[in-house]
XYZ file of C-alpha atoms in Angstrom:
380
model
C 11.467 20.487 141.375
C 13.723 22.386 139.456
C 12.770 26.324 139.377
C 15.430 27.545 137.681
C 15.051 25.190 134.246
C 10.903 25.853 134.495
C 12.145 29.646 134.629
C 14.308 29.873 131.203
C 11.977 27.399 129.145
C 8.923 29.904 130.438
C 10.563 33.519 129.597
C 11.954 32.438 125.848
C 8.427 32.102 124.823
C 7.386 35.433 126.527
C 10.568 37.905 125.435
C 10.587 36.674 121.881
C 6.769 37.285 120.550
C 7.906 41.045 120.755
C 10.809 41.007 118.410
C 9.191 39.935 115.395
C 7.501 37.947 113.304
C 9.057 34.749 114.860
C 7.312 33.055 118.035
C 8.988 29.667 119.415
C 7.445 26.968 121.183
C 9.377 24.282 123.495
C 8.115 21.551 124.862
C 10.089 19.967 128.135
C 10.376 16.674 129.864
C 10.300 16.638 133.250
C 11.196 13.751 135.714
C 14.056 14.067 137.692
C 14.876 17.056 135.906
C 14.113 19.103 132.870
C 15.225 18.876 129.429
C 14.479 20.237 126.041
C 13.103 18.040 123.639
C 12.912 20.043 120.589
C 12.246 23.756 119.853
C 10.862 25.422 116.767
C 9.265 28.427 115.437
C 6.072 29.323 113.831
C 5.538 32.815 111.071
C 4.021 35.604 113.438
C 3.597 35.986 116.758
C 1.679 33.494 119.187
C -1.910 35.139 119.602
C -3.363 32.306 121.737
C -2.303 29.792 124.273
C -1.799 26.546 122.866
C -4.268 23.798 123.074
C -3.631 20.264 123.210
C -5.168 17.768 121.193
C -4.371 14.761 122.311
C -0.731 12.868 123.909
C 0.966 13.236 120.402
C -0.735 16.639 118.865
C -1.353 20.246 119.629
C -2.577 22.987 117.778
C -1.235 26.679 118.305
C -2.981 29.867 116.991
C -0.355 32.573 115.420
C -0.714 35.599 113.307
C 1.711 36.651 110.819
C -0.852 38.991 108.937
C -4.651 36.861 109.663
C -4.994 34.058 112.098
C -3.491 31.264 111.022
C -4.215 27.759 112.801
C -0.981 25.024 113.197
C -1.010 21.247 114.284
C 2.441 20.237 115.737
C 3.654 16.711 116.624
C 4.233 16.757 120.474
C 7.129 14.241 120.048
C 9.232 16.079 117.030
C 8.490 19.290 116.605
C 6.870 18.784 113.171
C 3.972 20.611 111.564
C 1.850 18.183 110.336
C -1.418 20.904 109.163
C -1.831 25.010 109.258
C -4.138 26.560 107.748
C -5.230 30.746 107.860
C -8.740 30.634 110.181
C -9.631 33.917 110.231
C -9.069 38.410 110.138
C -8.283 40.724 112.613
C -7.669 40.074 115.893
C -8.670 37.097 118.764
C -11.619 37.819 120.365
C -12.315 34.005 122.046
C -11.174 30.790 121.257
C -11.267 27.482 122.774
C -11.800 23.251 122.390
C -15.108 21.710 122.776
C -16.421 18.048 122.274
C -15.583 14.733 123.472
C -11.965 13.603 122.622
C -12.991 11.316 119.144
C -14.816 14.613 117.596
C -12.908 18.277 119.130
C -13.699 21.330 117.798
C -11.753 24.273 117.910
C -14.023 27.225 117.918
C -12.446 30.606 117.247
C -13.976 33.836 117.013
C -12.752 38.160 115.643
C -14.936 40.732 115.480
C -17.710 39.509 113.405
C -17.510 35.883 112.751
C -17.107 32.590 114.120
C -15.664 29.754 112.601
C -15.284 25.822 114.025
C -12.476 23.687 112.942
C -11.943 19.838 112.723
C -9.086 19.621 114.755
C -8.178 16.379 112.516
C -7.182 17.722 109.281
C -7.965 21.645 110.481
C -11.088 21.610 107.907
C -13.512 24.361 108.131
C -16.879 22.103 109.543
C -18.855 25.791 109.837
C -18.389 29.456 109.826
C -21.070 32.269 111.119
C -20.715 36.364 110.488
C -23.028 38.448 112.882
C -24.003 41.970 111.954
C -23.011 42.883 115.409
C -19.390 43.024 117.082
C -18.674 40.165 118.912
C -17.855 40.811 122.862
C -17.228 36.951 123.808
C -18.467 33.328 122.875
C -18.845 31.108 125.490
C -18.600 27.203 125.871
C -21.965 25.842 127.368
C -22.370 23.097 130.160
C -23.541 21.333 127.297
C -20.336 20.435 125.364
C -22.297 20.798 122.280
C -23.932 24.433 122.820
C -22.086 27.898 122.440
C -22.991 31.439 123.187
C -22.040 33.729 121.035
C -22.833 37.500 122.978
C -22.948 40.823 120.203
C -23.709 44.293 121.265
C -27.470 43.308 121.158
C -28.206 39.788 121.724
C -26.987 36.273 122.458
C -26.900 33.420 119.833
C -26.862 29.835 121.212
C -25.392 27.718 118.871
C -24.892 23.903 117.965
C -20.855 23.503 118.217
C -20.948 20.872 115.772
C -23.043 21.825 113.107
C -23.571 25.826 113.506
C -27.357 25.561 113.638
C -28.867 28.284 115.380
C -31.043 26.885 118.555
C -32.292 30.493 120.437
C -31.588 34.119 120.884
C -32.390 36.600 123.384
C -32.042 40.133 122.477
C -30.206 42.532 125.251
C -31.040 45.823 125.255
C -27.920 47.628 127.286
C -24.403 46.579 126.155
C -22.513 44.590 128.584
C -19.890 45.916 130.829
C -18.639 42.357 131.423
C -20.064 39.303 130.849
C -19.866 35.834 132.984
C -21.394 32.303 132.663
C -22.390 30.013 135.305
C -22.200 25.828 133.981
C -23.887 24.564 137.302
C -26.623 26.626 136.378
C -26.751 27.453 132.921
C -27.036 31.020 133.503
C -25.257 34.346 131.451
C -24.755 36.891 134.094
C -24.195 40.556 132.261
C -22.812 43.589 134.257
C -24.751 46.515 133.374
C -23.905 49.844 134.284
C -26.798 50.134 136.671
C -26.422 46.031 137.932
C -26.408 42.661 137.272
C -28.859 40.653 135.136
C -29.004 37.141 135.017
C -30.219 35.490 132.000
C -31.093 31.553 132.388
C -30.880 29.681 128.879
C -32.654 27.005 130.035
C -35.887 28.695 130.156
C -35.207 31.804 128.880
C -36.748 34.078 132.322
C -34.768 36.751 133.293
C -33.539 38.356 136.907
C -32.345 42.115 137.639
C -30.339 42.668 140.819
C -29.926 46.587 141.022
C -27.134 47.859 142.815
C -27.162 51.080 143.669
C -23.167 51.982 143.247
C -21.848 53.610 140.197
C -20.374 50.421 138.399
C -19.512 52.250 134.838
C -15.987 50.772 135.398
C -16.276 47.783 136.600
C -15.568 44.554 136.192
C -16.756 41.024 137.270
C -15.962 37.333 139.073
C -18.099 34.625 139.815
C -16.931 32.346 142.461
C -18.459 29.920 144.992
C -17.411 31.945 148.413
C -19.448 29.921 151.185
C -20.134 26.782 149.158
C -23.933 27.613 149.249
C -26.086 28.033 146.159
C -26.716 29.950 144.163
C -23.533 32.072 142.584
C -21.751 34.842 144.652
C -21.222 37.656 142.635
C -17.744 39.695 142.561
C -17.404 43.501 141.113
C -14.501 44.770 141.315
C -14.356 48.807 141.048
C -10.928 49.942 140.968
C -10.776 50.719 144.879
C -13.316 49.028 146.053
C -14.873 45.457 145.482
C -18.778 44.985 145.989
C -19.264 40.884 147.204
C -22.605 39.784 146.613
C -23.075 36.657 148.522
C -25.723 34.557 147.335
C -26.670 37.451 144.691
C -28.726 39.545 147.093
C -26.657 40.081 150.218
C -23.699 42.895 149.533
C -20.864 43.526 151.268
C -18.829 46.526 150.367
C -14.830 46.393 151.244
C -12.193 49.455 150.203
C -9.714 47.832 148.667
C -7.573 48.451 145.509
C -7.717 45.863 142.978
C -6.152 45.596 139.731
C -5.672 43.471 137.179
C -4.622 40.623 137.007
C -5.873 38.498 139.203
C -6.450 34.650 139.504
C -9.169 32.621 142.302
C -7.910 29.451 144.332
C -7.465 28.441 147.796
C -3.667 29.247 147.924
C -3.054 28.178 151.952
C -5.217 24.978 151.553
C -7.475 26.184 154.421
C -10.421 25.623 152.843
C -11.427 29.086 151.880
C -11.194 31.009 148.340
C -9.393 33.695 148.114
C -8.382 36.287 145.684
C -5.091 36.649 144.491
C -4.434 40.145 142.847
C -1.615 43.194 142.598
C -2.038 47.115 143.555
C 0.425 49.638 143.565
C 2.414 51.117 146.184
C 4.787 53.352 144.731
C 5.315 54.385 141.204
C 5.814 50.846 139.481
C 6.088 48.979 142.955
C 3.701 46.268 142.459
C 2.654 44.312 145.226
C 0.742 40.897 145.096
C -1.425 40.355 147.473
C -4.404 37.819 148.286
C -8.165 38.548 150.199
C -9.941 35.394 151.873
C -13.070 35.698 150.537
C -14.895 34.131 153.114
C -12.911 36.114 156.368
C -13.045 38.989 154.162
C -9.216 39.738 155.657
C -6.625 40.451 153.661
C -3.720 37.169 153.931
C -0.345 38.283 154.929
C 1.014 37.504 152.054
C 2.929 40.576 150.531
C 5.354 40.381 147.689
C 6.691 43.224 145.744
C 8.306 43.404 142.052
C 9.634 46.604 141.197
C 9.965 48.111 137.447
C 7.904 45.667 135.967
C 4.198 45.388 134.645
C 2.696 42.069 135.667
C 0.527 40.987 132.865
C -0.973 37.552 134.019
C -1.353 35.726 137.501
C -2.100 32.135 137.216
C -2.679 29.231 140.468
C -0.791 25.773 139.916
C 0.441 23.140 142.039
C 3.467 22.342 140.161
C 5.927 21.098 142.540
C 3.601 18.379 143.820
C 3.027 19.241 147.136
C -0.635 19.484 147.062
C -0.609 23.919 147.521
C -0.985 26.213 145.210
C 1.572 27.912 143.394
C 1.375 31.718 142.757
C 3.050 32.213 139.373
C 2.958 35.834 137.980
C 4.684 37.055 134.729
C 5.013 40.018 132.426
C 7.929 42.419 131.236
C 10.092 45.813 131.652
C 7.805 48.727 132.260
C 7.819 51.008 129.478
C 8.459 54.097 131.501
C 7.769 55.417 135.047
C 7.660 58.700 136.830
C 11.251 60.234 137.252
C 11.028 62.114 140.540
C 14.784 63.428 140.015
C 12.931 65.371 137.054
C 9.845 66.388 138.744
C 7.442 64.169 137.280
C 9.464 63.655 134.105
C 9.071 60.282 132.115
C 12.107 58.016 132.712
C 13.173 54.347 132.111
C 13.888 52.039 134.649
C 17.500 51.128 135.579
C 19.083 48.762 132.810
C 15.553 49.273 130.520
C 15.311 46.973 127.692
C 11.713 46.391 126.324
C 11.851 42.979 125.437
C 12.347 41.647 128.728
C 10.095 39.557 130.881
C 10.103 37.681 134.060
C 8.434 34.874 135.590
C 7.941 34.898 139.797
C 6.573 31.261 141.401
C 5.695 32.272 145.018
C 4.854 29.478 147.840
C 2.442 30.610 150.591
C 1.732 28.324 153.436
C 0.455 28.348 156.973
C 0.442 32.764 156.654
C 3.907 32.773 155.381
C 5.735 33.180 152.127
C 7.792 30.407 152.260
C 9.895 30.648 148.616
C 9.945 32.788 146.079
C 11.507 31.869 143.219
C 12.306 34.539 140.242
C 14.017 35.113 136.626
C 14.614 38.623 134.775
C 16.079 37.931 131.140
C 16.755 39.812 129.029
C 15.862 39.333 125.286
C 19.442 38.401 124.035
C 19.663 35.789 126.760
C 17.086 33.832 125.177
C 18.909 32.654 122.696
C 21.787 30.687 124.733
C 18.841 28.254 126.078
C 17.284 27.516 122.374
């Protein structure tokens, strides 16, 4: 597959939200190569990924002053609905339903509001007298949670109605759900509790580690029910296999950080970054199961990684390690004695995308792209 082309078409979308109030989306074919197809703009910056309707439609979610909603053609480029959703800023959004009746459900701080993905109608729209921390597709396509400060709402995702609540009494440090068993896990700071919606009981696990900071995975480590439980606390990361048996490692995690099996051996593992030096950023990846570190080690230097993300997308049945993000803003200037610097040949608006092949305990390719923001425009 082509790296290079996947490279360009990736980093114009990332180095121009920052310049403005322009944001451009491309779509690509890809079969024995990869071409351009059309490219266009939308008014204010891209706030969400965007989500695809069906073969011929998707919808992205952009924000010149509120939220604003757009359905695109996928074949020419042309908007064909937009409509402004919602104030202030993204808090959760995401499809739901079967594919004859999707719902686009997309949340700020206080309110909620579902859209026909059709014509981009409003179908309902809920304000809570709380802030809103997340809302949460259900196993059940047609149930969400919506999780405030004090409580959590379940709510029909076609119609609004309210089914339950259960009132929390801590706020949340982080908040996870679990669609095999239809269970809310909240991080406390004192531990985990585990709220089932099916029949409303709730369990405590109390950990006895100061978790103020912390934040959590859920994962499926040995392949054994139920849920194993990851906190990660800056330096250390707390594995609680089967909930109740824990397993303390030192180890400095920081975000981001994506889960997959990235050597196909069967094993999850946790792909992740830490830093060395002053803004020498090293991915690495932990086998969850060995609890040993992989020896994958791969360093990018003057940059801030912003997102990690696990892909097979050159077909060979492994997963790709893709991480992205931009120019640091500044670093530690030991010629100055601690002064505030920029990194050689700074500019702001750049970003780069890294695709990393691991297999058998080796890196074997790495491919990688720094543009700059002025590039971006000879590939439009």
């Amino acid at each position: 597959m082509n790296y290079s082309a996947i490279l360009i078409l990736a980093i114009i979308t990332l180095s121009i939200i920052p310049l403005g109030y322009l944001s451009t989306c491309s779509i690509v074919k890809s079969d024995d190569g990869l071409e351009i197809i059309w490219s266009m703009f939308v008014n204010g910056s891209i706030t969400w990924h965007p989500f695809k309707i069906n073969d011929s439609r998707f919808i992205v979610l952009h924000r010149p002053e509120t939220i604003n909603a757009t359905i695109i053609d996928a074949s020419t480029g042309k908007i064909l609905s937009s409509r402004m959703v919602c104030d202030g800023s993204i808090v959760s959004a995401f499809t739901t339903g079967d594919i004859d009746s999707v719902i686009l459900i997309v949340s700020d701080n206080d309110s909620v509001v579902a859209l026909n993905l059709t014509n981009l109608t409003r179908i309902w729209s809920i304000n809570t007298s709380q802030e809103i921390l997340n809302v949460i597709p259900l196993i059940n396509s047609s149930r969400i949670a919506i999780i405030t400060q004090g409580e959590i709402l379940v709510i029909n995702a076609s119609t609004g109605e309210f089914i339950k609540k259960l009132t929390m009494t801590v706020t949340p440090l982080d908040i996870g759900y679990s669609g095999e068993t239809d269970e809310i896990y909240i991080l406390e700071p004192s531990g985990v509790r585990i709220i089932s919606l099916k029949n409303q009981t709730q369990n405590f696990i109390l950990l006895n580690h100061d978790i103020s900071d912390a934040t959590m995975l859920l994962c499926d480590v040995d392949n054994t029910p139920p849920i194993d439980i990851l906190i990660l606390l800056g330096n250390r990361i707390l594995i609680l296999r089967n909930r109740y048996k824990t397993i303390e490692l030192e180890l400095t995690i920081e975000e981001p950080y994506a889960l997959g099996d990235i050597d196909a051996d069967g094993n999850l593992e946790l792909v992740f970054t830490s830093t060395k030096e002053v803004l020498d950023k090293e991915i690495r990846a932990l086998d969850l199961y060995r609890l040993k570190l992989e020896e994958l080690s791969f360093h990018l230097n003057y940059v801030c990684v912003e997102n990690i993300a696990l892909a097979d997308i050159n077909g060979d049945h492994n997963l790709e390690i893709i991480a992205t993000g931009g120019n640091a803003n500044a670093f530690i200037d030991e010629a100055t004695n601690g002064g505030i610097g920029a990194p050689p040949n700074y500019d702001p608006y750049a970003a780069f995308i890294a695709i990393i092949e691991y297999e058998e305990g080796e890196v074997r390719a790495v491919s990688y792209t720094h543009l700059r923001a002025h590039e971006t425009s000879l590939h439009l």
